[in-house]
Amino acid sequence: MASYEPVTALLRGLEVLRAVNRLPVASVREIHRQTGLNQPTVVRMLETLMHAGFVTRDGQQAVYRPTGRTLELGAGYVLHREVGEVASPIMSALRRQVGWPSDVAVFDGDAMVVAHTSRGEGRFLFERRQGYRAPILATSLGLSFLAFSDDGHRAQALALAARSPEPWNDAARHPGRAEALFAKIREDGFAVMDEAYALREYSGLASSIGVPVMVGGRARAAVNLMYLREAIDRDDAATRLLPVLREAAEELAKVFAGLNAGIWPAPAAR
C-alpha cells in the first residue's frame, strides 16, 4: 500500500502530457475530450508543461506539441525496443503474406505499447508509429492480451481503465461484464477492436483482429492484423486472417522466449 495519497495535480499533468503525445492535433478542446479534465485545468497543465520544457505551442495556432525533452521520460524503457527488434522479420513476412498491416505490442499497465508495426511497409490509410500506446480495453491488442494474462495484470489494467471516461472502459467499472468479455475472447481465441474506438480513431472504416503471444503458458505480448471493412468483414477476418495470425504469434513466441526474462513486467500483486 502506498505511504501517501497520489498528488492530483501531478496526475492531471501527466494525463495532459499523454494526450499531447497521442493526439495529432492537440488543441485544448481535444485534450479536454481525451482526458475528461475541464478546459481551465487543461490550460493550467499545458502552461506548466511548457514552463518545464515538455510541451510547446505551435506558432500562432492554439495547438500544442511535445518537445524533444519528452524522450528523456522513456530513455530507461527497453522492453518495446528489444521486442520490436526481434519481431521485425516476422512482422514483415506477415505483411507480405496477407497484405494487411499489423502491430505487435507489450503490456504497460493501462495500455499496450506498440513495439513494431508493419503499417509503414506499404500503403494503408491509417498510420501508427512505434511507441504508440494502444488503449487496453479498446483495441484487439489489449483485449487479447488481457483475456489470456495473469489475474494480477488483468486486475491492474481494469483498475486503471476504470478511472478513464472513454466508453470502452465501461466494462472496467462492471466486473461481471469484464469477465464475460474476456471469457468470450478466450472461447473464440481472438479479440476484435471496440466499435466506439473504431469509430473515433478510424471513422468506422477499419478494424482489427488480435491474438496473444504466449510464452511458457503466459501472455507476453499481443499481435494484430488491421483491415478495411469495405474489403473484409469480421467473419471473413476470423476465417481468412486468424490462421496466419496465429502462426505469426507462434513464431513471435519462439523468439521472445530467447529474450532476457528480466525485461518482462512481473505479475502485478493483487
PDB file of C-alpha atoms in Angstrom:
ATOM      1  CA  MET A   1       0.000   0.000   0.000  1.00  0.00           C
ATOM      2  CA  ALA A   2       1.248   3.492  -0.857  1.00  0.00           C
ATOM      3  CA  SER A   3       2.501   5.666   2.013  1.00  0.00           C
ATOM      4  CA  TYR A   4       0.825   8.807   0.689  1.00  0.00           C
ATOM      5  CA  GLU A   5      -2.208   9.790  -1.318  1.00  0.00           C
ATOM      6  CA  PRO A   6      -1.424  10.497  -5.003  1.00  0.00           C
ATOM      7  CA  VAL A   7      -0.719  14.125  -5.934  1.00  0.00           C
ATOM      8  CA  THR A   8      -3.773  15.012  -8.014  1.00  0.00           C
ATOM      9  CA  ALA A   9      -2.152  17.902  -9.867  1.00  0.00           C
ATOM     10  CA  LEU A  10       0.737  15.686 -10.966  1.00  0.00           C
ATOM     11  CA  LEU A  11      -1.637  13.005 -12.208  1.00  0.00           C
ATOM     12  CA  ARG A  12      -3.564  15.597 -14.201  1.00  0.00           C
ATOM     13  CA  GLY A  13      -0.371  16.995 -15.688  1.00  0.00           C
ATOM     14  CA  LEU A  14       0.728  13.539 -16.794  1.00  0.00           C
ATOM     15  CA  GLU A  15      -2.667  12.883 -18.371  1.00  0.00           C
ATOM     16  CA  VAL A  16      -2.409  16.112 -20.359  1.00  0.00           C
ATOM     17  CA  LEU A  17       1.143  15.264 -21.466  1.00  0.00           C
ATOM     18  CA  ARG A  18      -0.012  11.830 -22.617  1.00  0.00           C
ATOM     19  CA  ALA A  19      -2.845  13.420 -24.577  1.00  0.00           C
ATOM     20  CA  VAL A  20      -0.454  15.851 -26.281  1.00  0.00           C
ATOM     21  CA  ASN A  21       1.713  12.896 -27.271  1.00  0.00           C
ATOM     22  CA  ARG A  22      -1.213  10.878 -28.640  1.00  0.00           C
ATOM     23  CA  LEU A  23      -3.252  13.495 -30.455  1.00  0.00           C
ATOM     24  CA  PRO A  24      -2.287  14.516 -33.996  1.00  0.00           C
ATOM     25  CA  VAL A  25      -3.786  17.966 -33.309  1.00  0.00           C
ATOM     26  CA  ALA A  26      -3.639  18.692 -29.589  1.00  0.00           C
ATOM     27  CA  SER A  27      -5.935  21.639 -29.029  1.00  0.00           C
ATOM     28  CA  VAL A  28      -7.344  22.442 -25.595  1.00  0.00           C
ATOM     29  CA  ARG A  29     -10.726  21.169 -26.767  1.00  0.00           C
ATOM     30  CA  GLU A  30      -9.320  17.857 -27.990  1.00  0.00           C
ATOM     31  CA  ILE A  31      -7.257  17.365 -24.825  1.00  0.00           C
ATOM     32  CA  HIS A  32     -10.399  18.034 -22.772  1.00  0.00           C
ATOM     33  CA  ARG A  33     -12.253  15.417 -24.813  1.00  0.00           C
ATOM     34  CA  GLN A  34      -9.432  12.918 -24.444  1.00  0.00           C
ATOM     35  CA  THR A  35      -8.862  13.342 -20.698  1.00  0.00           C
ATOM     36  CA  GLY A  36     -12.215  14.472 -19.310  1.00  0.00           C
ATOM     37  CA  LEU A  37     -10.474  17.358 -17.499  1.00  0.00           C
ATOM     38  CA  ASN A  38     -12.192  20.734 -17.668  1.00  0.00           C
ATOM     39  CA  GLN A  39     -10.656  23.248 -20.069  1.00  0.00           C
ATOM     40  CA  PRO A  40      -9.266  25.694 -17.458  1.00  0.00           C
ATOM     41  CA  THR A  41      -7.430  22.761 -15.843  1.00  0.00           C
ATOM     42  CA  VAL A  42      -6.120  21.670 -19.246  1.00  0.00           C
ATOM     43  CA  VAL A  43      -4.783  25.178 -19.925  1.00  0.00           C
ATOM     44  CA  ARG A  44      -3.123  25.333 -16.499  1.00  0.00           C
ATOM     45  CA  MET A  45      -1.460  21.957 -17.027  1.00  0.00           C
ATOM     46  CA  LEU A  46      -0.289  22.932 -20.527  1.00  0.00           C
ATOM     47  CA  GLU A  47       1.265  26.141 -19.262  1.00  0.00           C
ATOM     48  CA  THR A  48       3.035  24.185 -16.516  1.00  0.00           C
ATOM     49  CA  LEU A  49       4.342  21.640 -19.023  1.00  0.00           C
ATOM     50  CA  MET A  50       5.506  24.450 -21.308  1.00  0.00           C
ATOM     51  CA  HIS A  51       7.355  26.027 -18.384  1.00  0.00           C
ATOM     52  CA  ALA A  52       9.038  22.650 -17.706  1.00  0.00           C
ATOM     53  CA  GLY A  53      10.042  22.322 -21.361  1.00  0.00           C
ATOM     54  CA  PHE A  54       7.948  19.256 -22.233  1.00  0.00           C
ATOM     55  CA  VAL A  55       5.348  20.996 -24.408  1.00  0.00           C
ATOM     56  CA  THR A  56       5.443  23.838 -26.892  1.00  0.00           C
ATOM     57  CA  ARG A  57       2.693  25.877 -28.533  1.00  0.00           C
ATOM     58  CA  ASP A  58       2.679  25.607 -32.316  1.00  0.00           C
ATOM     59  CA  GLY A  59       3.180  29.109 -33.721  1.00  0.00           C
ATOM     60  CA  GLN A  60       0.080  31.252 -33.828  1.00  0.00           C
ATOM     61  CA  GLN A  61      -2.300  28.293 -33.618  1.00  0.00           C
ATOM     62  CA  ALA A  62      -3.838  27.126 -30.387  1.00  0.00           C
ATOM     63  CA  VAL A  63      -2.228  23.711 -30.881  1.00  0.00           C
ATOM     64  CA  TYR A  64       0.330  22.055 -28.613  1.00  0.00           C
ATOM     65  CA  ARG A  65       3.115  19.602 -29.391  1.00  0.00           C
ATOM     66  CA  PRO A  66       5.577  17.580 -27.294  1.00  0.00           C
ATOM     67  CA  THR A  67       9.205  18.693 -27.322  1.00  0.00           C
ATOM     68  CA  GLY A  68      12.288  16.514 -27.604  1.00  0.00           C
ATOM     69  CA  ARG A  69      12.611  16.614 -23.851  1.00  0.00           C
ATOM     70  CA  THR A  70       9.784  14.082 -23.558  1.00  0.00           C
ATOM     71  CA  LEU A  71      12.223  11.495 -24.943  1.00  0.00           C
ATOM     72  CA  GLU A  72      14.059  11.641 -21.609  1.00  0.00           C
ATOM     73  CA  LEU A  73      10.981  10.201 -19.899  1.00  0.00           C
ATOM     74  CA  GLY A  74      11.242   6.927 -21.812  1.00  0.00           C
ATOM     75  CA  ALA A  75      15.024   6.601 -22.016  1.00  0.00           C
ATOM     76  CA  GLY A  76      15.137   3.765 -19.489  1.00  0.00           C
ATOM     77  CA  TYR A  77      12.314   1.744 -21.033  1.00  0.00           C
ATOM     78  CA  VAL A  78      13.817  -1.062 -23.148  1.00  0.00           C
ATOM     79  CA  LEU A  79      11.093  -3.710 -23.431  1.00  0.00           C
ATOM     80  CA  HIS A  80       9.410  -2.445 -26.584  1.00  0.00           C
ATOM     81  CA  ARG A  81      12.744  -1.818 -28.304  1.00  0.00           C
ATOM     82  CA  GLU A  82      14.037  -5.344 -27.684  1.00  0.00           C
ATOM     83  CA  VAL A  83      10.726  -6.919 -28.645  1.00  0.00           C
ATOM     84  CA  GLY A  84      10.487  -4.772 -31.762  1.00  0.00           C
ATOM     85  CA  GLU A  85      13.964  -5.699 -32.940  1.00  0.00           C
ATOM     86  CA  VAL A  86      13.420  -9.470 -32.831  1.00  0.00           C
ATOM     87  CA  ALA A  87       9.828  -9.183 -34.123  1.00  0.00           C
ATOM     88  CA  SER A  88      10.720  -7.170 -37.221  1.00  0.00           C
ATOM     89  CA  PRO A  89      11.403 -10.006 -39.716  1.00  0.00           C
ATOM     90  CA  ILE A  90       8.310 -11.938 -38.621  1.00  0.00           C
ATOM     91  CA  MET A  91       6.096  -8.884 -38.952  1.00  0.00           C
ATOM     92  CA  SER A  92       7.478  -8.069 -42.387  1.00  0.00           C
ATOM     93  CA  ALA A  93       6.859 -11.644 -43.538  1.00  0.00           C
ATOM     94  CA  LEU A  94       3.280 -11.465 -42.228  1.00  0.00           C
ATOM     95  CA  ARG A  95       2.684  -8.241 -44.160  1.00  0.00           C
ATOM     96  CA  ARG A  96       3.957  -9.826 -47.365  1.00  0.00           C
ATOM     97  CA  GLN A  97       1.822 -12.919 -46.819  1.00  0.00           C
ATOM     98  CA  VAL A  98      -1.553 -11.272 -46.197  1.00  0.00           C
ATOM     99  CA  GLY A  99      -1.140  -7.727 -47.491  1.00  0.00           C
ATOM    100  CA  TRP A 100      -2.655  -6.139 -44.382  1.00  0.00           C
ATOM    101  CA  PRO A 101      -0.519  -4.286 -41.805  1.00  0.00           C
ATOM    102  CA  SER A 102      -0.051  -5.475 -38.244  1.00  0.00           C
ATOM    103  CA  ASP A 103       1.301  -4.393 -34.859  1.00  0.00           C
ATOM    104  CA  VAL A 104       2.954  -6.276 -32.031  1.00  0.00           C
ATOM    105  CA  ALA A 105       2.641  -4.680 -28.604  1.00  0.00           C
ATOM    106  CA  VAL A 106       3.620  -5.247 -24.980  1.00  0.00           C
ATOM    107  CA  PHE A 107       1.684  -4.590 -21.783  1.00  0.00           C
ATOM    108  CA  ASP A 108       2.271  -1.352 -19.900  1.00  0.00           C
ATOM    109  CA  GLY A 109      -0.385  -1.046 -17.230  1.00  0.00           C
ATOM    110  CA  ASP A 110      -3.217   0.871 -18.877  1.00  0.00           C
ATOM    111  CA  ALA A 111      -2.099   0.426 -22.482  1.00  0.00           C
ATOM    112  CA  MET A 112      -0.276  -1.773 -24.952  1.00  0.00           C
ATOM    113  CA  VAL A 113       2.928  -0.167 -26.231  1.00  0.00           C
ATOM    114  CA  VAL A 114       3.482  -0.853 -29.934  1.00  0.00           C
ATOM    115  CA  ALA A 115       6.923  -2.467 -30.245  1.00  0.00           C
ATOM    116  CA  HIS A 116       6.838  -2.894 -34.016  1.00  0.00           C
ATOM    117  CA  THR A 117       4.383  -2.042 -36.759  1.00  0.00           C
ATOM    118  CA  SER A 118       4.366  -3.003 -40.417  1.00  0.00           C
ATOM    119  CA  ARG A 119       1.983  -0.200 -41.393  1.00  0.00           C
ATOM    120  CA  GLY A 120       4.790   1.849 -42.898  1.00  0.00           C
ATOM    121  CA  GLU A 121       5.854  -1.005 -45.201  1.00  0.00           C
ATOM    122  CA  GLY A 122       3.020  -0.492 -47.653  1.00  0.00           C
ATOM    123  CA  ARG A 123       0.106   1.771 -48.461  1.00  0.00           C
ATOM    124  CA  PHE A 124      -2.534   1.940 -45.754  1.00  0.00           C
ATOM    125  CA  LEU A 125      -5.000   4.638 -44.860  1.00  0.00           C
ATOM    126  CA  PHE A 126      -4.108   4.803 -41.179  1.00  0.00           C
ATOM    127  CA  GLU A 127      -0.563   5.014 -39.877  1.00  0.00           C
ATOM    128  CA  ARG A 128       0.825   4.228 -36.443  1.00  0.00           C
ATOM    129  CA  ARG A 129       4.321   4.586 -35.035  1.00  0.00           C
ATOM    130  CA  GLN A 130       6.472   2.510 -32.720  1.00  0.00           C
ATOM    131  CA  GLY A 131       5.846   3.530 -29.121  1.00  0.00           C
ATOM    132  CA  TYR A 132       2.143   4.275 -29.673  1.00  0.00           C
ATOM    133  CA  ARG A 133       0.090   3.454 -26.575  1.00  0.00           C
ATOM    134  CA  ALA A 134      -2.978   1.499 -27.648  1.00  0.00           C
ATOM    135  CA  PRO A 135      -5.837   1.749 -25.104  1.00  0.00           C
ATOM    136  CA  ILE A 136      -6.081  -1.624 -23.484  1.00  0.00           C
ATOM    137  CA  LEU A 137      -9.870  -2.148 -23.490  1.00  0.00           C
ATOM    138  CA  ALA A 138     -10.366  -0.504 -26.884  1.00  0.00           C
ATOM    139  CA  THR A 139      -8.011  -2.487 -29.088  1.00  0.00           C
ATOM    140  CA  SER A 140      -7.688  -6.094 -30.177  1.00  0.00           C
ATOM    141  CA  LEU A 141      -4.115  -5.931 -28.864  1.00  0.00           C
ATOM    142  CA  GLY A 142      -5.166  -5.049 -25.339  1.00  0.00           C
ATOM    143  CA  LEU A 143      -8.259  -7.218 -25.186  1.00  0.00           C
ATOM    144  CA  SER A 144      -6.493 -10.327 -26.469  1.00  0.00           C
ATOM    145  CA  PHE A 145      -3.596  -9.805 -24.066  1.00  0.00           C
ATOM    146  CA  LEU A 146      -5.795  -9.261 -21.010  1.00  0.00           C
ATOM    147  CA  ALA A 147      -8.041 -12.235 -21.751  1.00  0.00           C
ATOM    148  CA  PHE A 148      -5.035 -14.558 -21.557  1.00  0.00           C
ATOM    149  CA  SER A 149      -2.924 -12.659 -18.998  1.00  0.00           C
ATOM    150  CA  ASP A 150      -2.439 -13.472 -15.326  1.00  0.00           C
ATOM    151  CA  ASP A 151      -5.000 -12.241 -12.822  1.00  0.00           C
ATOM    152  CA  GLY A 152      -2.658  -9.597 -11.419  1.00  0.00           C
ATOM    153  CA  HIS A 153      -2.065  -7.834 -14.719  1.00  0.00           C
ATOM    154  CA  ARG A 154      -5.750  -8.006 -15.567  1.00  0.00           C
ATOM    155  CA  ALA A 155      -6.753  -6.506 -12.206  1.00  0.00           C
ATOM    156  CA  GLN A 156      -4.141  -3.753 -12.594  1.00  0.00           C
ATOM    157  CA  ALA A 157      -5.340  -2.831 -16.077  1.00  0.00           C
ATOM    158  CA  LEU A 158      -9.002  -2.810 -15.089  1.00  0.00           C
ATOM    159  CA  ALA A 159      -8.344  -0.615 -12.040  1.00  0.00           C
ATOM    160  CA  LEU A 160      -6.543   1.941 -14.212  1.00  0.00           C
ATOM    161  CA  ALA A 161      -9.107   1.801 -17.014  1.00  0.00           C
ATOM    162  CA  ALA A 162     -11.974   2.335 -14.577  1.00  0.00           C
ATOM    163  CA  ARG A 163     -10.665   5.863 -13.914  1.00  0.00           C
ATOM    164  CA  SER A 164     -10.956   6.910 -17.570  1.00  0.00           C
ATOM    165  CA  PRO A 165     -14.247   8.172 -19.045  1.00  0.00           C
ATOM    166  CA  GLU A 166     -13.977   6.612 -22.529  1.00  0.00           C
ATOM    167  CA  PRO A 167     -16.939   4.357 -23.384  1.00  0.00           C
ATOM    168  CA  TRP A 168     -14.761   1.284 -23.963  1.00  0.00           C
ATOM    169  CA  ASN A 169     -13.698   1.467 -20.316  1.00  0.00           C
ATOM    170  CA  ASP A 170     -17.247   0.889 -19.052  1.00  0.00           C
ATOM    171  CA  ALA A 171     -16.510  -2.830 -18.660  1.00  0.00           C
ATOM    172  CA  ALA A 172     -13.755  -1.981 -16.179  1.00  0.00           C
ATOM    173  CA  ARG A 173     -16.384  -0.477 -13.887  1.00  0.00           C
ATOM    174  CA  HIS A 174     -18.537  -3.627 -14.064  1.00  0.00           C
ATOM    175  CA  PRO A 175     -16.509  -6.713 -13.072  1.00  0.00           C
ATOM    176  CA  GLY A 176     -19.130  -9.178 -14.270  1.00  0.00           C
ATOM    177  CA  ARG A 177     -19.258  -7.583 -17.699  1.00  0.00           C
ATOM    178  CA  ALA A 178     -15.464  -7.584 -17.955  1.00  0.00           C
ATOM    179  CA  GLU A 179     -15.186 -11.259 -17.054  1.00  0.00           C
ATOM    180  CA  ALA A 180     -17.872 -12.183 -19.577  1.00  0.00           C
ATOM    181  CA  LEU A 181     -15.981 -10.207 -22.232  1.00  0.00           C
ATOM    182  CA  PHE A 182     -12.709 -11.986 -21.503  1.00  0.00           C
ATOM    183  CA  ALA A 183     -14.384 -15.386 -21.307  1.00  0.00           C
ATOM    184  CA  LYS A 184     -15.820 -14.854 -24.792  1.00  0.00           C
ATOM    185  CA  ILE A 185     -12.400 -13.860 -26.133  1.00  0.00           C
ATOM    186  CA  ARG A 186     -10.829 -16.973 -24.611  1.00  0.00           C
ATOM    187  CA  GLU A 187     -13.574 -19.094 -26.135  1.00  0.00           C
ATOM    188  CA  ASP A 188     -13.083 -17.533 -29.577  1.00  0.00           C
ATOM    189  CA  GLY A 189      -9.306 -17.415 -29.308  1.00  0.00           C
ATOM    190  CA  PHE A 190      -9.107 -13.836 -30.586  1.00  0.00           C
ATOM    191  CA  ALA A 191     -10.316 -10.285 -29.907  1.00  0.00           C
ATOM    192  CA  VAL A 192     -11.589  -7.513 -32.173  1.00  0.00           C
ATOM    193  CA  MET A 193     -11.394  -3.752 -31.917  1.00  0.00           C
ATOM    194  CA  ASP A 194     -14.044  -1.974 -29.846  1.00  0.00           C
ATOM    195  CA  GLU A 195     -16.701  -0.359 -32.068  1.00  0.00           C
ATOM    196  CA  ALA A 196     -16.621   3.038 -30.338  1.00  0.00           C
ATOM    197  CA  TYR A 197     -12.837   3.182 -30.686  1.00  0.00           C
ATOM    198  CA  ALA A 198     -13.002   2.167 -34.359  1.00  0.00           C
ATOM    199  CA  LEU A 199     -15.490   4.963 -34.975  1.00  0.00           C
ATOM    200  CA  ARG A 200     -13.432   7.592 -33.169  1.00  0.00           C
ATOM    201  CA  GLU A 201     -10.000   6.649 -34.493  1.00  0.00           C
ATOM    202  CA  TYR A 202     -10.819   5.319 -37.970  1.00  0.00           C
ATOM    203  CA  SER A 203     -14.278   6.742 -38.714  1.00  0.00           C
ATOM    204  CA  GLY A 204     -15.550   3.154 -38.653  1.00  0.00           C
ATOM    205  CA  LEU A 205     -13.609   2.333 -41.821  1.00  0.00           C
ATOM    206  CA  ALA A 206     -11.099  -0.051 -40.278  1.00  0.00           C
ATOM    207  CA  SER A 207     -10.944  -2.728 -37.627  1.00  0.00           C
ATOM    208  CA  SER A 208      -8.501  -5.310 -36.352  1.00  0.00           C
ATOM    209  CA  ILE A 209      -8.253  -8.849 -35.075  1.00  0.00           C
ATOM    210  CA  GLY A 210      -5.738  -9.724 -32.353  1.00  0.00           C
ATOM    211  CA  VAL A 211      -4.303 -12.739 -30.542  1.00  0.00           C
ATOM    212  CA  PRO A 212      -1.938 -13.120 -27.586  1.00  0.00           C
ATOM    213  CA  VAL A 213       1.678 -14.183 -27.885  1.00  0.00           C
ATOM    214  CA  MET A 214       2.060 -16.952 -25.305  1.00  0.00           C
ATOM    215  CA  VAL A 215       5.438 -17.870 -23.811  1.00  0.00           C
ATOM    216  CA  GLY A 216       5.559 -20.603 -21.209  1.00  0.00           C
ATOM    217  CA  GLY A 217       1.807 -20.526 -20.798  1.00  0.00           C
ATOM    218  CA  ARG A 218       1.725 -16.769 -20.142  1.00  0.00           C
ATOM    219  CA  ALA A 219       0.697 -13.900 -22.388  1.00  0.00           C
ATOM    220  CA  ARG A 220       3.843 -11.879 -23.057  1.00  0.00           C
ATOM    221  CA  ALA A 221       2.553  -9.654 -25.866  1.00  0.00           C
ATOM    222  CA  ALA A 222      -0.180  -9.437 -28.493  1.00  0.00           C
ATOM    223  CA  VAL A 223      -0.207  -9.172 -32.272  1.00  0.00           C
ATOM    224  CA  ASN A 224      -2.958  -7.912 -34.554  1.00  0.00           C
ATOM    225  CA  LEU A 225      -3.900  -7.539 -38.188  1.00  0.00           C
ATOM    226  CA  MET A 226      -5.605  -4.373 -39.391  1.00  0.00           C
ATOM    227  CA  TYR A 227      -8.084  -4.443 -42.275  1.00  0.00           C
ATOM    228  CA  LEU A 228     -10.506  -2.156 -44.082  1.00  0.00           C
ATOM    229  CA  ARG A 229     -14.139  -3.060 -43.579  1.00  0.00           C
ATOM    230  CA  GLU A 230     -15.054  -2.342 -47.176  1.00  0.00           C
ATOM    231  CA  ALA A 231     -12.718  -5.172 -48.191  1.00  0.00           C
ATOM    232  CA  ILE A 232     -13.380  -7.769 -45.487  1.00  0.00           C
ATOM    233  CA  ASP A 233     -15.907  -8.215 -42.682  1.00  0.00           C
ATOM    234  CA  ARG A 234     -15.382  -9.626 -39.198  1.00  0.00           C
ATOM    235  CA  ASP A 235     -16.434 -13.194 -40.036  1.00  0.00           C
ATOM    236  CA  ASP A 236     -14.158 -13.282 -43.055  1.00  0.00           C
ATOM    237  CA  ALA A 237     -11.330 -11.843 -40.965  1.00  0.00           C
ATOM    238  CA  ALA A 238     -11.718 -14.666 -38.448  1.00  0.00           C
ATOM    239  CA  THR A 239     -11.832 -17.268 -41.215  1.00  0.00           C
ATOM    240  CA  ARG A 240      -9.109 -15.954 -43.500  1.00  0.00           C
ATOM    241  CA  LEU A 241      -6.760 -13.972 -41.275  1.00  0.00           C
ATOM    242  CA  LEU A 242      -6.840 -15.820 -37.957  1.00  0.00           C
ATOM    243  CA  PRO A 243      -4.842 -18.907 -39.062  1.00  0.00           C
ATOM    244  CA  VAL A 244      -1.909 -16.870 -40.394  1.00  0.00           C
ATOM    245  CA  LEU A 245      -2.079 -14.504 -37.416  1.00  0.00           C
ATOM    246  CA  ARG A 246      -1.800 -17.450 -35.032  1.00  0.00           C
ATOM    247  CA  GLU A 247       1.179 -18.767 -36.980  1.00  0.00           C
ATOM    248  CA  ALA A 248       2.863 -15.398 -36.615  1.00  0.00           C
ATOM    249  CA  ALA A 249       2.099 -15.386 -32.874  1.00  0.00           C
ATOM    250  CA  GLU A 250       3.752 -18.798 -32.534  1.00  0.00           C
ATOM    251  CA  GLU A 251       6.838 -17.544 -34.383  1.00  0.00           C
ATOM    252  CA  LEU A 252       6.965 -14.472 -32.168  1.00  0.00           C
ATOM    253  CA  ALA A 253       6.671 -16.668 -29.068  1.00  0.00           C
ATOM    254  CA  LYS A 254       9.767 -18.611 -30.141  1.00  0.00           C
ATOM    255  CA  VAL A 255      11.941 -15.513 -30.482  1.00  0.00           C
ATOM    256  CA  PHE A 256      10.508 -13.870 -27.359  1.00  0.00           C
ATOM    257  CA  ALA A 257      11.433 -16.972 -25.349  1.00  0.00           C
ATOM    258  CA  GLY A 258      15.071 -16.190 -26.100  1.00  0.00           C
ATOM    259  CA  LEU A 259      14.934 -12.671 -24.647  1.00  0.00           C
ATOM    260  CA  ASN A 260      16.188 -11.878 -21.168  1.00  0.00           C
ATOM    261  CA  ALA A 261      13.358 -12.813 -18.793  1.00  0.00           C
ATOM    262  CA  GLY A 262      14.100  -9.723 -16.702  1.00  0.00           C
ATOM    263  CA  ILE A 263      12.742  -7.320 -19.323  1.00  0.00           C
ATOM    264  CA  TRP A 264       9.160  -8.556 -18.956  1.00  0.00           C
ATOM    265  CA  PRO A 265       6.879  -6.919 -16.384  1.00  0.00           C
ATOM    266  CA  ALA A 266       6.463  -9.102 -13.310  1.00  0.00           C
ATOM    267  CA  PRO A 267       2.933 -10.228 -12.443  1.00  0.00           C
ATOM    268  CA  ALA A 268       1.216  -7.461 -10.508  1.00  0.00           C
ATOM    269  CA  ALA A 269       0.283  -8.140  -6.896  1.00  0.00           C
ATOM    270  CA  ARG A 270      -3.429  -8.439  -6.326  1.00  0.00           C
TER     271      ARG A 270
END
